[in-house]
PDB file of C-alpha atoms (C1' of nucleotides) in Angstrom:
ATOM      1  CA  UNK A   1       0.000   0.000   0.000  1.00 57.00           C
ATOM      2  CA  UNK A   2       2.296   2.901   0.992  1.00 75.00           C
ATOM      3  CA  UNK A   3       5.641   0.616  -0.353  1.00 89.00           C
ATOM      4  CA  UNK A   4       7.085   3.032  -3.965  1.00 94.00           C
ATOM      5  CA  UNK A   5       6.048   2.208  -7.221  1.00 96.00           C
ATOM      6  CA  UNK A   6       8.533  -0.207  -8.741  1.00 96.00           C
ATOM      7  CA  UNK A   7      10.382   2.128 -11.696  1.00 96.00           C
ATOM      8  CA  UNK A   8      10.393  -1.188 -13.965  1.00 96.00           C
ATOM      9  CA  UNK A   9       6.973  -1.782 -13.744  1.00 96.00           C
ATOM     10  CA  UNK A  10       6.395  -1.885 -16.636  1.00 96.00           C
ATOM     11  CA  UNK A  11       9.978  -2.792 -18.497  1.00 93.00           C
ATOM     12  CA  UNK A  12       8.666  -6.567 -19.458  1.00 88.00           C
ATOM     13  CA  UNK A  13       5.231  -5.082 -21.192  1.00 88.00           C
ATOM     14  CA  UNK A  14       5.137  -6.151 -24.664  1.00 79.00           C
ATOM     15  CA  UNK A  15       6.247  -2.623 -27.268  1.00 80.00           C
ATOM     16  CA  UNK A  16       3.838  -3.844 -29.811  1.00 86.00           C
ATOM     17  CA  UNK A  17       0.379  -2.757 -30.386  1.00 85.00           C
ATOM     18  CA  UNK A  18      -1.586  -5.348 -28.467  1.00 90.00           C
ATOM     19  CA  UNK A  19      -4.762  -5.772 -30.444  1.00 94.00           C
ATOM     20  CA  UNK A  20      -6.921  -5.031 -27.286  1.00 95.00           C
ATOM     21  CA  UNK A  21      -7.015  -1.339 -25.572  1.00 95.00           C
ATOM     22  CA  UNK A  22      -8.147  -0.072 -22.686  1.00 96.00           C
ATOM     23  CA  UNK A  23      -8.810   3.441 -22.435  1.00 96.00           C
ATOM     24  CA  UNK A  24      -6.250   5.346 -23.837  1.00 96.00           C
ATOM     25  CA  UNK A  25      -2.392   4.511 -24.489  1.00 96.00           C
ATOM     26  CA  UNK A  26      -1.939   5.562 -20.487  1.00 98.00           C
ATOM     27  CA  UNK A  27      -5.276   4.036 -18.718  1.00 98.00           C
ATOM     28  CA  UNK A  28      -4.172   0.741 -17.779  1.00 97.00           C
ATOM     29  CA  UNK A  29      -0.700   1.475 -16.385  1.00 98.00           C
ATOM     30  CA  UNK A  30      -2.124   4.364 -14.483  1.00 98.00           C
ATOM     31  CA  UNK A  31      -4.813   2.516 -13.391  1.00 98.00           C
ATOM     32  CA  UNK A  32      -2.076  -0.562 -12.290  1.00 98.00           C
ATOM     33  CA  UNK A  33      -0.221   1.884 -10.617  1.00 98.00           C
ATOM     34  CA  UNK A  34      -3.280   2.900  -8.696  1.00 98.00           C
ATOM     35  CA  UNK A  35      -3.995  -1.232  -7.063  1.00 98.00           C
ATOM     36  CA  UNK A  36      -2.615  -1.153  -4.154  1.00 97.00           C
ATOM     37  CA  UNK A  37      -4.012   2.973  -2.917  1.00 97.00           C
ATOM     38  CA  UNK A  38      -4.225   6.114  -3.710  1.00 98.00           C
ATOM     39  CA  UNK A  39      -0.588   7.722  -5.199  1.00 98.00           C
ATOM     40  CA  UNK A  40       0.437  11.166  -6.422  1.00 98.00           C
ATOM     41  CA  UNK A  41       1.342  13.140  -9.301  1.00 98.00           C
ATOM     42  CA  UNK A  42       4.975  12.579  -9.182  1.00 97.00           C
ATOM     43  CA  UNK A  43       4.854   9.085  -8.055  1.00 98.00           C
ATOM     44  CA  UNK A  44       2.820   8.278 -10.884  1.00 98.00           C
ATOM     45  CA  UNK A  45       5.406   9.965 -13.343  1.00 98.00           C
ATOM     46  CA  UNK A  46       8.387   6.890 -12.487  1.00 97.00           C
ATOM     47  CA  UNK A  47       7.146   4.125 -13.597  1.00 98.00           C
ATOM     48  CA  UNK A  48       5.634   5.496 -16.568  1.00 97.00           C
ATOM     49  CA  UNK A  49       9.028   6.499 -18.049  1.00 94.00           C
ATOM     50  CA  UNK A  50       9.154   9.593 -19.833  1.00 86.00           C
ATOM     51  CA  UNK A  51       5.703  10.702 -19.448  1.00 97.00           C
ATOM     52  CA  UNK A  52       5.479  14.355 -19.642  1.00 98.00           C
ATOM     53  CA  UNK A  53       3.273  15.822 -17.112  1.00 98.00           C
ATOM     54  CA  UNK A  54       0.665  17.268 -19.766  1.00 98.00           C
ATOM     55  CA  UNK A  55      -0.421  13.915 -20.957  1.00 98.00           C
ATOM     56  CA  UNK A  56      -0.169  12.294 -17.443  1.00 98.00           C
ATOM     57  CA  UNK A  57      -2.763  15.252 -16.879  1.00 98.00           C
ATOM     58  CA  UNK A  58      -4.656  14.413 -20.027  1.00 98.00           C
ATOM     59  CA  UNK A  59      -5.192  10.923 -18.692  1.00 98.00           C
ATOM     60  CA  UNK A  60      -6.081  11.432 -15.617  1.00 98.00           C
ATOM     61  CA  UNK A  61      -8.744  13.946 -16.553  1.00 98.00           C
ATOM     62  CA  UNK A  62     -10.262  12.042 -19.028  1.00 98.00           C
ATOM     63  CA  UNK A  63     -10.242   9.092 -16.044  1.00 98.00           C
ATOM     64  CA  UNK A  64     -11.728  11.522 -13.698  1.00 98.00           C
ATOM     65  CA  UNK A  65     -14.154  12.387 -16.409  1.00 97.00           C
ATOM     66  CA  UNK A  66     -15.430   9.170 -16.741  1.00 97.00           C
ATOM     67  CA  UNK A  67     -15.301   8.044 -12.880  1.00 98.00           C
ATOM     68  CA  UNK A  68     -12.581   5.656 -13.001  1.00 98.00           C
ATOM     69  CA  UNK A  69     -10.504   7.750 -10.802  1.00 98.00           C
ATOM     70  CA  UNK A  70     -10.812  10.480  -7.799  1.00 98.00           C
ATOM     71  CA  UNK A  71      -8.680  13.394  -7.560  1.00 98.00           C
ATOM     72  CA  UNK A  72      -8.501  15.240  -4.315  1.00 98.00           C
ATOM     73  CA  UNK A  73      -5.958  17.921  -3.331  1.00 98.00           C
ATOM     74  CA  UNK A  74      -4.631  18.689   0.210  1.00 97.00           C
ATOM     75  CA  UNK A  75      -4.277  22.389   1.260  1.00 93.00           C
ATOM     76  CA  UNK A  76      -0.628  21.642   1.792  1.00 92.00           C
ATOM     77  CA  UNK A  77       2.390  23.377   1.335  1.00 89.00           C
ATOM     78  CA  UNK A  78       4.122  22.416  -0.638  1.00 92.00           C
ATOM     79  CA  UNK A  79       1.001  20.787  -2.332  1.00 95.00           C
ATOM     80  CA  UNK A  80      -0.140  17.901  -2.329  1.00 98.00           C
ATOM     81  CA  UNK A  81      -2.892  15.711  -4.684  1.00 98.00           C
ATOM     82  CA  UNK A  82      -3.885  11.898  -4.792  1.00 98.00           C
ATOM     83  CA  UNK A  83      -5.280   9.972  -7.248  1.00 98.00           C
ATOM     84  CA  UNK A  84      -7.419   7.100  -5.886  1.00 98.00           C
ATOM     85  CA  UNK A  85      -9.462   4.096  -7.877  1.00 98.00           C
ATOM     86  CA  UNK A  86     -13.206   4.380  -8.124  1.00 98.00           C
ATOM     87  CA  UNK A  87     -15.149   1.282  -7.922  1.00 98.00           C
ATOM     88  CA  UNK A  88     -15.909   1.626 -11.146  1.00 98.00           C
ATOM     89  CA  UNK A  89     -12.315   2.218 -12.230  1.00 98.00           C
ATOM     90  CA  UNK A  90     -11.999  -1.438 -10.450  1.00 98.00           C
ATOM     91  CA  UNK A  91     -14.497  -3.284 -12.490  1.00 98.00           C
ATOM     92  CA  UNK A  92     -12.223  -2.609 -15.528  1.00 97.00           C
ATOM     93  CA  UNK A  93      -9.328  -5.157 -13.661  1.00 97.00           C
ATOM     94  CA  UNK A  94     -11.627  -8.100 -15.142  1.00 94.00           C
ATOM     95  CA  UNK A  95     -11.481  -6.718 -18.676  1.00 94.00           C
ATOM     96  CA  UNK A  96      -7.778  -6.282 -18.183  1.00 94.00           C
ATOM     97  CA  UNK A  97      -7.205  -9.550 -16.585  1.00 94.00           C
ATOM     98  CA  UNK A  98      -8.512 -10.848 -20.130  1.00 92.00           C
ATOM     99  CA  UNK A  99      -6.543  -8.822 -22.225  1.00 91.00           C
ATOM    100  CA  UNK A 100      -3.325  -9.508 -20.140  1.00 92.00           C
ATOM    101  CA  UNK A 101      -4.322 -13.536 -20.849  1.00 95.00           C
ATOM    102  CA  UNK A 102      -4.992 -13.184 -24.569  1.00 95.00           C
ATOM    103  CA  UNK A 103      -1.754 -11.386 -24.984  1.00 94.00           C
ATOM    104  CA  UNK A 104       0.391 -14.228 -23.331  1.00 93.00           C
ATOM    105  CA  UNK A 105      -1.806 -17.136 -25.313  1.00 96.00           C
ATOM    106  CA  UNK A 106      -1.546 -15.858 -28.533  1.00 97.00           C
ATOM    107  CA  UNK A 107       0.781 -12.427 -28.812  1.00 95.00           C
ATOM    108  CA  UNK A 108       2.959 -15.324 -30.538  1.00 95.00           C
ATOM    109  CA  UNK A 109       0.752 -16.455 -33.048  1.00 97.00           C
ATOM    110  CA  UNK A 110       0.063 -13.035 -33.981  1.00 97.00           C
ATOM    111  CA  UNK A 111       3.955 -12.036 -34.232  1.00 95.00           C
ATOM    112  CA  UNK A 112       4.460 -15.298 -36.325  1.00 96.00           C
ATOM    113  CA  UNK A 113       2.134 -13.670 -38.637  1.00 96.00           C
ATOM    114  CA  UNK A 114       3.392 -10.644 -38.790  1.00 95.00           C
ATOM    115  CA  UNK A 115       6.304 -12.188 -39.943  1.00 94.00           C
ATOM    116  CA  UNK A 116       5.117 -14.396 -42.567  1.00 95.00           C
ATOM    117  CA  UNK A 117       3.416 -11.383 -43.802  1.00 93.00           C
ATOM    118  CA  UNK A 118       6.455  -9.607 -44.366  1.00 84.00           C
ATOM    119  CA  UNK A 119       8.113 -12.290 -45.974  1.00 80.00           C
ATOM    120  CA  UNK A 120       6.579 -12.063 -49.188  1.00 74.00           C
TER     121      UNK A 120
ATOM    122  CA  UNK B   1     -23.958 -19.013 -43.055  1.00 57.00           C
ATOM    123  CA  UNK B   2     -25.276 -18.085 -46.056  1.00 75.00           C
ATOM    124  CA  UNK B   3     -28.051 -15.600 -45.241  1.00 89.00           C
ATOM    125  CA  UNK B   4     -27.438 -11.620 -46.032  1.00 94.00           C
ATOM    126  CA  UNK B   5     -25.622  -9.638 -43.480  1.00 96.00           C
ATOM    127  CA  UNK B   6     -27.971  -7.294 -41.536  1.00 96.00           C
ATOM    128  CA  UNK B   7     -27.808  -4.126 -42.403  1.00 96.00           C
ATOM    129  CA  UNK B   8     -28.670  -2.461 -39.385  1.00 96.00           C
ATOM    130  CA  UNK B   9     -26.119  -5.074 -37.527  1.00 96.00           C
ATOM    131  CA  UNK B  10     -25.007  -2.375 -35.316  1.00 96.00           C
ATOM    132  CA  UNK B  11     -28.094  -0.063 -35.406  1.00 93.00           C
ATOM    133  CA  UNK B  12     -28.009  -0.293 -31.130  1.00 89.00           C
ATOM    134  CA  UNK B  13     -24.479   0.217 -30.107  1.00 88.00           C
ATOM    135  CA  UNK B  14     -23.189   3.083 -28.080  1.00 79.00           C
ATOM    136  CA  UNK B  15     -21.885   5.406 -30.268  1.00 81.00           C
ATOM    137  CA  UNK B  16     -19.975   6.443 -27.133  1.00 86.00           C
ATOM    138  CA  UNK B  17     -15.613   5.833 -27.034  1.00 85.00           C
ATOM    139  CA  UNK B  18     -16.080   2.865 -24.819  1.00 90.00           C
ATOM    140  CA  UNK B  19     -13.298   2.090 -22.478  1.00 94.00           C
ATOM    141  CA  UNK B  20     -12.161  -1.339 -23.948  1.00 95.00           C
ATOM    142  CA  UNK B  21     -11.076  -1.567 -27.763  1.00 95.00           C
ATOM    143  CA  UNK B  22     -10.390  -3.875 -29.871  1.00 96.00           C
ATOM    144  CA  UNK B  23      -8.191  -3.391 -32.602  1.00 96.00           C
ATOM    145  CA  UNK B  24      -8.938  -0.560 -34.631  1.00 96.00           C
ATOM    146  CA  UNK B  25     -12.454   1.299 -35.316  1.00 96.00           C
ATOM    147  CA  UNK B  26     -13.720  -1.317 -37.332  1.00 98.00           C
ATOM    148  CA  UNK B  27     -12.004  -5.092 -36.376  1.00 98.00           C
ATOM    149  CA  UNK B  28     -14.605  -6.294 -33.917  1.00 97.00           C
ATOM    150  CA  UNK B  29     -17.686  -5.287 -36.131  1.00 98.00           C
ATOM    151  CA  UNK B  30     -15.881  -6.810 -38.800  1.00 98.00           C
ATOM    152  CA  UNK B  31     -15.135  -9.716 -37.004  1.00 98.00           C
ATOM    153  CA  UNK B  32     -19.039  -9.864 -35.713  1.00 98.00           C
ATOM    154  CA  UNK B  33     -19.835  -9.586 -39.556  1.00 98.00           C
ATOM    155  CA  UNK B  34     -17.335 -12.772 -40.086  1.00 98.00           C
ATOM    156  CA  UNK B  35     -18.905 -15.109 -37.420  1.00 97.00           C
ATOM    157  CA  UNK B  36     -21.447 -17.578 -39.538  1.00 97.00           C
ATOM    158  CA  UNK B  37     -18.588 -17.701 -42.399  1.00 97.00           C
ATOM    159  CA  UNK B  38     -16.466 -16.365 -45.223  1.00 98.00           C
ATOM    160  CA  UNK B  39     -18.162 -12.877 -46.587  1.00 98.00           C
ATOM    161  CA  UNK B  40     -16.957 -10.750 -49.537  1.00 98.00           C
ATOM    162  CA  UNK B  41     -16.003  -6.932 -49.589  1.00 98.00           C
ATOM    163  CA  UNK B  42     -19.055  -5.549 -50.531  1.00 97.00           C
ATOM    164  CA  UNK B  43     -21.007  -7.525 -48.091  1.00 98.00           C
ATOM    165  CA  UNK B  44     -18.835  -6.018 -45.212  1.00 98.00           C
ATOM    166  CA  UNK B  45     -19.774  -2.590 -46.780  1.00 98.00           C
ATOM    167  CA  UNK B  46     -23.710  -3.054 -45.986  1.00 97.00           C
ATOM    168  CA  UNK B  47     -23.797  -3.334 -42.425  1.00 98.00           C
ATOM    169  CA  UNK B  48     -20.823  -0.791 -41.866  1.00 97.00           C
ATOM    170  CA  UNK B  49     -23.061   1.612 -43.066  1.00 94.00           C
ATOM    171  CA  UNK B  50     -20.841   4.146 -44.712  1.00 85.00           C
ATOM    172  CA  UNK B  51     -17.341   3.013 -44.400  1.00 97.00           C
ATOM    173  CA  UNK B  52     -14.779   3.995 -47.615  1.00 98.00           C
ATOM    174  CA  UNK B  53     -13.384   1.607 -49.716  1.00 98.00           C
ATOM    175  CA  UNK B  54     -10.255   2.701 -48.837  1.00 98.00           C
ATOM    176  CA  UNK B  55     -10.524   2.462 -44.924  1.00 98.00           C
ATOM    177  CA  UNK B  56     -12.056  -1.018 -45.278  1.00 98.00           C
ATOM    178  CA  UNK B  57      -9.218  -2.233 -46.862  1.00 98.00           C
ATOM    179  CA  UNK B  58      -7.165  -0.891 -44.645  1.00 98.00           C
ATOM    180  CA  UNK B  59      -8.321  -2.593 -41.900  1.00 98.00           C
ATOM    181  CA  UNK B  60      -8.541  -5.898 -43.518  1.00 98.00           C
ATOM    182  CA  UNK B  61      -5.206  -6.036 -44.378  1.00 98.00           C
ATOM    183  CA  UNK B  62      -4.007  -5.321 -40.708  1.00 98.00           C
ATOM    184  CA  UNK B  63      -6.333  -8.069 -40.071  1.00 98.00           C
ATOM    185  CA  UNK B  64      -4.898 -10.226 -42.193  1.00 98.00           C
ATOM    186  CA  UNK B  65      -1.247  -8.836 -41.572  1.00 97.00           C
ATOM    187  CA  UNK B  66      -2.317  -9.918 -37.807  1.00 97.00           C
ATOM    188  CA  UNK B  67      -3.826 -13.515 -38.558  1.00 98.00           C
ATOM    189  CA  UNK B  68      -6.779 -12.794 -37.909  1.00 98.00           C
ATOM    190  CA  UNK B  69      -8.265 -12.552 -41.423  1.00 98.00           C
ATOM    191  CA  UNK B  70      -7.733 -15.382 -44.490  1.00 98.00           C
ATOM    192  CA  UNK B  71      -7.956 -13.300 -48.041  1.00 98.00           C
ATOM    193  CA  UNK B  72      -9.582 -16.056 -50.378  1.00 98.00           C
ATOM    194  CA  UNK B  73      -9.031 -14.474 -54.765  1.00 98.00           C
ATOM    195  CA  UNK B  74     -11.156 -16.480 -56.941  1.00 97.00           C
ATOM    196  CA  UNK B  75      -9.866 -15.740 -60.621  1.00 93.00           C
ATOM    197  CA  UNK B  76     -13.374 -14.986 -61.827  1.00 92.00           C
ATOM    198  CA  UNK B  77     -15.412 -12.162 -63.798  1.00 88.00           C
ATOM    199  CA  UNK B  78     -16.132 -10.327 -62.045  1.00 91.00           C
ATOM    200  CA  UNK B  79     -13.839 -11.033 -59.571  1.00 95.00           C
ATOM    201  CA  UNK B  80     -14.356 -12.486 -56.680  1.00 97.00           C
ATOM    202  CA  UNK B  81     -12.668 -11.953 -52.825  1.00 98.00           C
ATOM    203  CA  UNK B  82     -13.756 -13.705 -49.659  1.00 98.00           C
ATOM    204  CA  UNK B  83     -12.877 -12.720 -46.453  1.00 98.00           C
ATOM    205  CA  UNK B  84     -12.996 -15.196 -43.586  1.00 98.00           C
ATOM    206  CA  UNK B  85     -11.829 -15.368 -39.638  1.00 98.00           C
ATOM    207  CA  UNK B  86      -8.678 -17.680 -38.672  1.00 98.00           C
ATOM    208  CA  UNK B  87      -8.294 -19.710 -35.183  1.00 98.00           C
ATOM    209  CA  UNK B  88      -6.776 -16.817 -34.797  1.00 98.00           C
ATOM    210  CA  UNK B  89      -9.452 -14.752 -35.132  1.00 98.00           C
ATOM    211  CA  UNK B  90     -12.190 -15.969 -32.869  1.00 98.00           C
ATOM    212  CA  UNK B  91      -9.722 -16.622 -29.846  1.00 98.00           C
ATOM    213  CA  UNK B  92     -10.576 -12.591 -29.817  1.00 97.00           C
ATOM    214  CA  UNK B  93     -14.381 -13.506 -29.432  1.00 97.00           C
ATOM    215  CA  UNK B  94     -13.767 -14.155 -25.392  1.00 94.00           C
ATOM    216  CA  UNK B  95     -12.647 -10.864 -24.598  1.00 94.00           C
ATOM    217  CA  UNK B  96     -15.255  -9.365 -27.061  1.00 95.00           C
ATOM    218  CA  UNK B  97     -17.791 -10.663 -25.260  1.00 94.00           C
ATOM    219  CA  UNK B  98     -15.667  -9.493 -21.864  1.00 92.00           C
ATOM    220  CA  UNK B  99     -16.295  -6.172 -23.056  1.00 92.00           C
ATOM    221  CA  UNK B 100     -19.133  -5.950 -24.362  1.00 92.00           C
ATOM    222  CA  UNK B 101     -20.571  -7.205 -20.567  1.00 95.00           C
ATOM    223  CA  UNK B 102     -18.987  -4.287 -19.257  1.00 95.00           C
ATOM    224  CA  UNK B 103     -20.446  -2.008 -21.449  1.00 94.00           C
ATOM    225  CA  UNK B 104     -23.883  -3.611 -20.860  1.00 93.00           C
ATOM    226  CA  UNK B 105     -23.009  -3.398 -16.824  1.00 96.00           C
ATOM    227  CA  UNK B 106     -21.538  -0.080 -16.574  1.00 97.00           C
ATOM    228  CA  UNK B 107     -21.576   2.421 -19.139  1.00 95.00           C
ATOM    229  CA  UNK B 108     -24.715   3.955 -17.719  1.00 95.00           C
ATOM    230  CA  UNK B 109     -22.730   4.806 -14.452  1.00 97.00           C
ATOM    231  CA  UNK B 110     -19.680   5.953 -16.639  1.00 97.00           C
ATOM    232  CA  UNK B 111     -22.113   8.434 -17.960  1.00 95.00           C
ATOM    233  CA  UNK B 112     -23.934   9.071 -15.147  1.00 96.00           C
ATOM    234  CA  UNK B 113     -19.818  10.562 -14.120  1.00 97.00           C
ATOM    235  CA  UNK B 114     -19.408  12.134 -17.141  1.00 95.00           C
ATOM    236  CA  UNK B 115     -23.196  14.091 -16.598  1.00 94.00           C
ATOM    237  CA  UNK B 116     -21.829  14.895 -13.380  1.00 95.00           C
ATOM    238  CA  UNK B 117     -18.397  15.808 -14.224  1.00 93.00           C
ATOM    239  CA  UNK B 118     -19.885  18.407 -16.982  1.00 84.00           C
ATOM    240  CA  UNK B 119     -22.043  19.685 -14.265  1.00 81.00           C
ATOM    241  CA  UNK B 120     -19.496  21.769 -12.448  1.00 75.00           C
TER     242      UNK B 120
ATOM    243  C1'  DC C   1       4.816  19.771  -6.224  1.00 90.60           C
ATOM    244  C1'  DG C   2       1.638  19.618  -9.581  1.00 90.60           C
ATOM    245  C1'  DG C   3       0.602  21.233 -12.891  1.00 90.60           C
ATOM    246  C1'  DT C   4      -0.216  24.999 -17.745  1.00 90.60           C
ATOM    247  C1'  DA C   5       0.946  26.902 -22.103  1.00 90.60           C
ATOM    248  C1'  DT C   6       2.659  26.354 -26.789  1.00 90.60           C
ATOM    249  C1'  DC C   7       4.029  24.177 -30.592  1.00 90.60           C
ATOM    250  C1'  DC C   8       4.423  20.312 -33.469  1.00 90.60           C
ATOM    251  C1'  DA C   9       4.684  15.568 -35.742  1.00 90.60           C
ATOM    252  C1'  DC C  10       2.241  11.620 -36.824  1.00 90.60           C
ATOM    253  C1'  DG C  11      -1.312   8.417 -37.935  1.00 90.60           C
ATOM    254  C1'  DG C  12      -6.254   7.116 -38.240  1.00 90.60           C
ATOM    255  C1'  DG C  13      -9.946   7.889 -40.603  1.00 90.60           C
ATOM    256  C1'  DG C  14     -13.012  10.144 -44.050  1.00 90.60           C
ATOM    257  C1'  DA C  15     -14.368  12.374 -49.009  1.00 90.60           C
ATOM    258  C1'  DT C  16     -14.004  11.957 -53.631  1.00 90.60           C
ATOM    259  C1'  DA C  17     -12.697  10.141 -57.903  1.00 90.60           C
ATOM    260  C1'  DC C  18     -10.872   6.676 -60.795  1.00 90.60           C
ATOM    261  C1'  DT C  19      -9.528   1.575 -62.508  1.00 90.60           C
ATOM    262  C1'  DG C  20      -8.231  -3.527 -63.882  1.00 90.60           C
TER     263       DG C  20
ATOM    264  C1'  DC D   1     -16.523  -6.240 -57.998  1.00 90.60           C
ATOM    265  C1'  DA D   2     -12.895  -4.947 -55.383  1.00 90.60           C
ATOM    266  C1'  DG D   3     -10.275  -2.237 -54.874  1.00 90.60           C
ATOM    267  C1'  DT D   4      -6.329   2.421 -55.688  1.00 90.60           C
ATOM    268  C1'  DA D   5      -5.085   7.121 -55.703  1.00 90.60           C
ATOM    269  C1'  DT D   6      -5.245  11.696 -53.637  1.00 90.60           C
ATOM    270  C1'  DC D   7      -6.256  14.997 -50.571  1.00 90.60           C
ATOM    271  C1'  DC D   8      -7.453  16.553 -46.165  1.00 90.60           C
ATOM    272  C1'  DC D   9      -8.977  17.003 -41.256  1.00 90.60           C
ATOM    273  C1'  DC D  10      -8.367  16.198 -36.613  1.00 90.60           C
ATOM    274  C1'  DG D  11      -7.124  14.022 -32.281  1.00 90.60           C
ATOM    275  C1'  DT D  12      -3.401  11.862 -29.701  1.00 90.60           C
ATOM    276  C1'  DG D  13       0.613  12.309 -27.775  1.00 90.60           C
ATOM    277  C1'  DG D  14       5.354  14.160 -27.339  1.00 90.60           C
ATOM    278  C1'  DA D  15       8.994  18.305 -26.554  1.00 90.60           C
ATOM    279  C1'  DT D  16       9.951  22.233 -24.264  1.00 90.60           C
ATOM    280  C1'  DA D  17       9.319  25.926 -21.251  1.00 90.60           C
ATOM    281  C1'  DC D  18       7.147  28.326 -17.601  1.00 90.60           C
ATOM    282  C1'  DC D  19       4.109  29.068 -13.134  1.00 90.60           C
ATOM    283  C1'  DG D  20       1.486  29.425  -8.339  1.00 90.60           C
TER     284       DG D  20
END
DNA sequence: CGGTATCCACGGGGATACTG
DNA sequence: CAGTATCCCCGTGGATACCG
């Protein structure tokens, strides 16, 4: 729960273009990143390597937007804002789950394809 | 198998960005349009009311770039192409259904957030 | 710390017209 | 019938710099 966001979180992802999505290219890191409580801005911004802050914002609006995420902000100084799962945001882990078990079943068969493709 | 596609296949989806894509725009309606057998180009045109030439192709070649679509020329006149779904193909038909469930469970609180999100 | 403000490059997707 | 060929628009996402 309060244990930092592991930098490589997300070093052994596959680079290609899985054929299912969720959300935008951002939602389901951020909302990975969000599993195990609420985290901020900055903490967000490791393990998502390279993210610049305006399209960490993006996402996270358009997640706010839609109720997948809360945003509250501590009168703090220096400040201080979380970003929490919704239950909503939660029901997506199913979908995710899926995706995540497609990908290792048959990411192969797909790349194999990709290849014979190109071979002609 | 051999009946006409629909043309008003997809007269009663959300015309809403939902959350969980797959593939491009158009693979999982043309992969719906695929499922009782091997259809031809201007069959796939019908029930995607209004797609181009040009961005049907274009999505049936990733398709088949991907494995997920067989491209069948029979050297007739007038020519003749079928279309048809691999193994491949319908492994995608789990998660489909995955999220399409969702969408059936919780898009009316997604915009029930959006509705409130707008409201401020 | 948690953002905005600009600017920009790229690719998806659509409109229209033409062809083997 | 089954595409190509062009042209174009726009949204996503990245680079860079600045701010309360």
């Amino acid at each position: 729960m309060r244990q930092p966001l592991d930098p490589d979180l997300f070093a052994r992802c596959a680079t290609v273009r899985t054929p299912i999505q969720i959300g935008d290219k951002w939602t389901s890191k951020i909302i990975t990143c969000l599993l195990d409580g609420p985290r901020r801005f900055t903490e967000l911004q490791v393990p998502l390597r390279g993210i610049t802050p305006k399209v960490l914002t993006e996402s996270l609006r358009a997640m706010e937007r839609d109720g997948l995420v809360t945003r509250t902000v501590y009168d703090e100084i220096p400040p201080r804002v979380e970003y929490e799962l919704t239950a909503l945001g939660r029901t997506l882990l199913g979908p995710m789950a899926a995706c995540c078990a497609w990908t290792r079943e048959h990411l192969p068969e797909l790349l194999d394809a990709r290849a014979a493709y190109g071979a002609r």
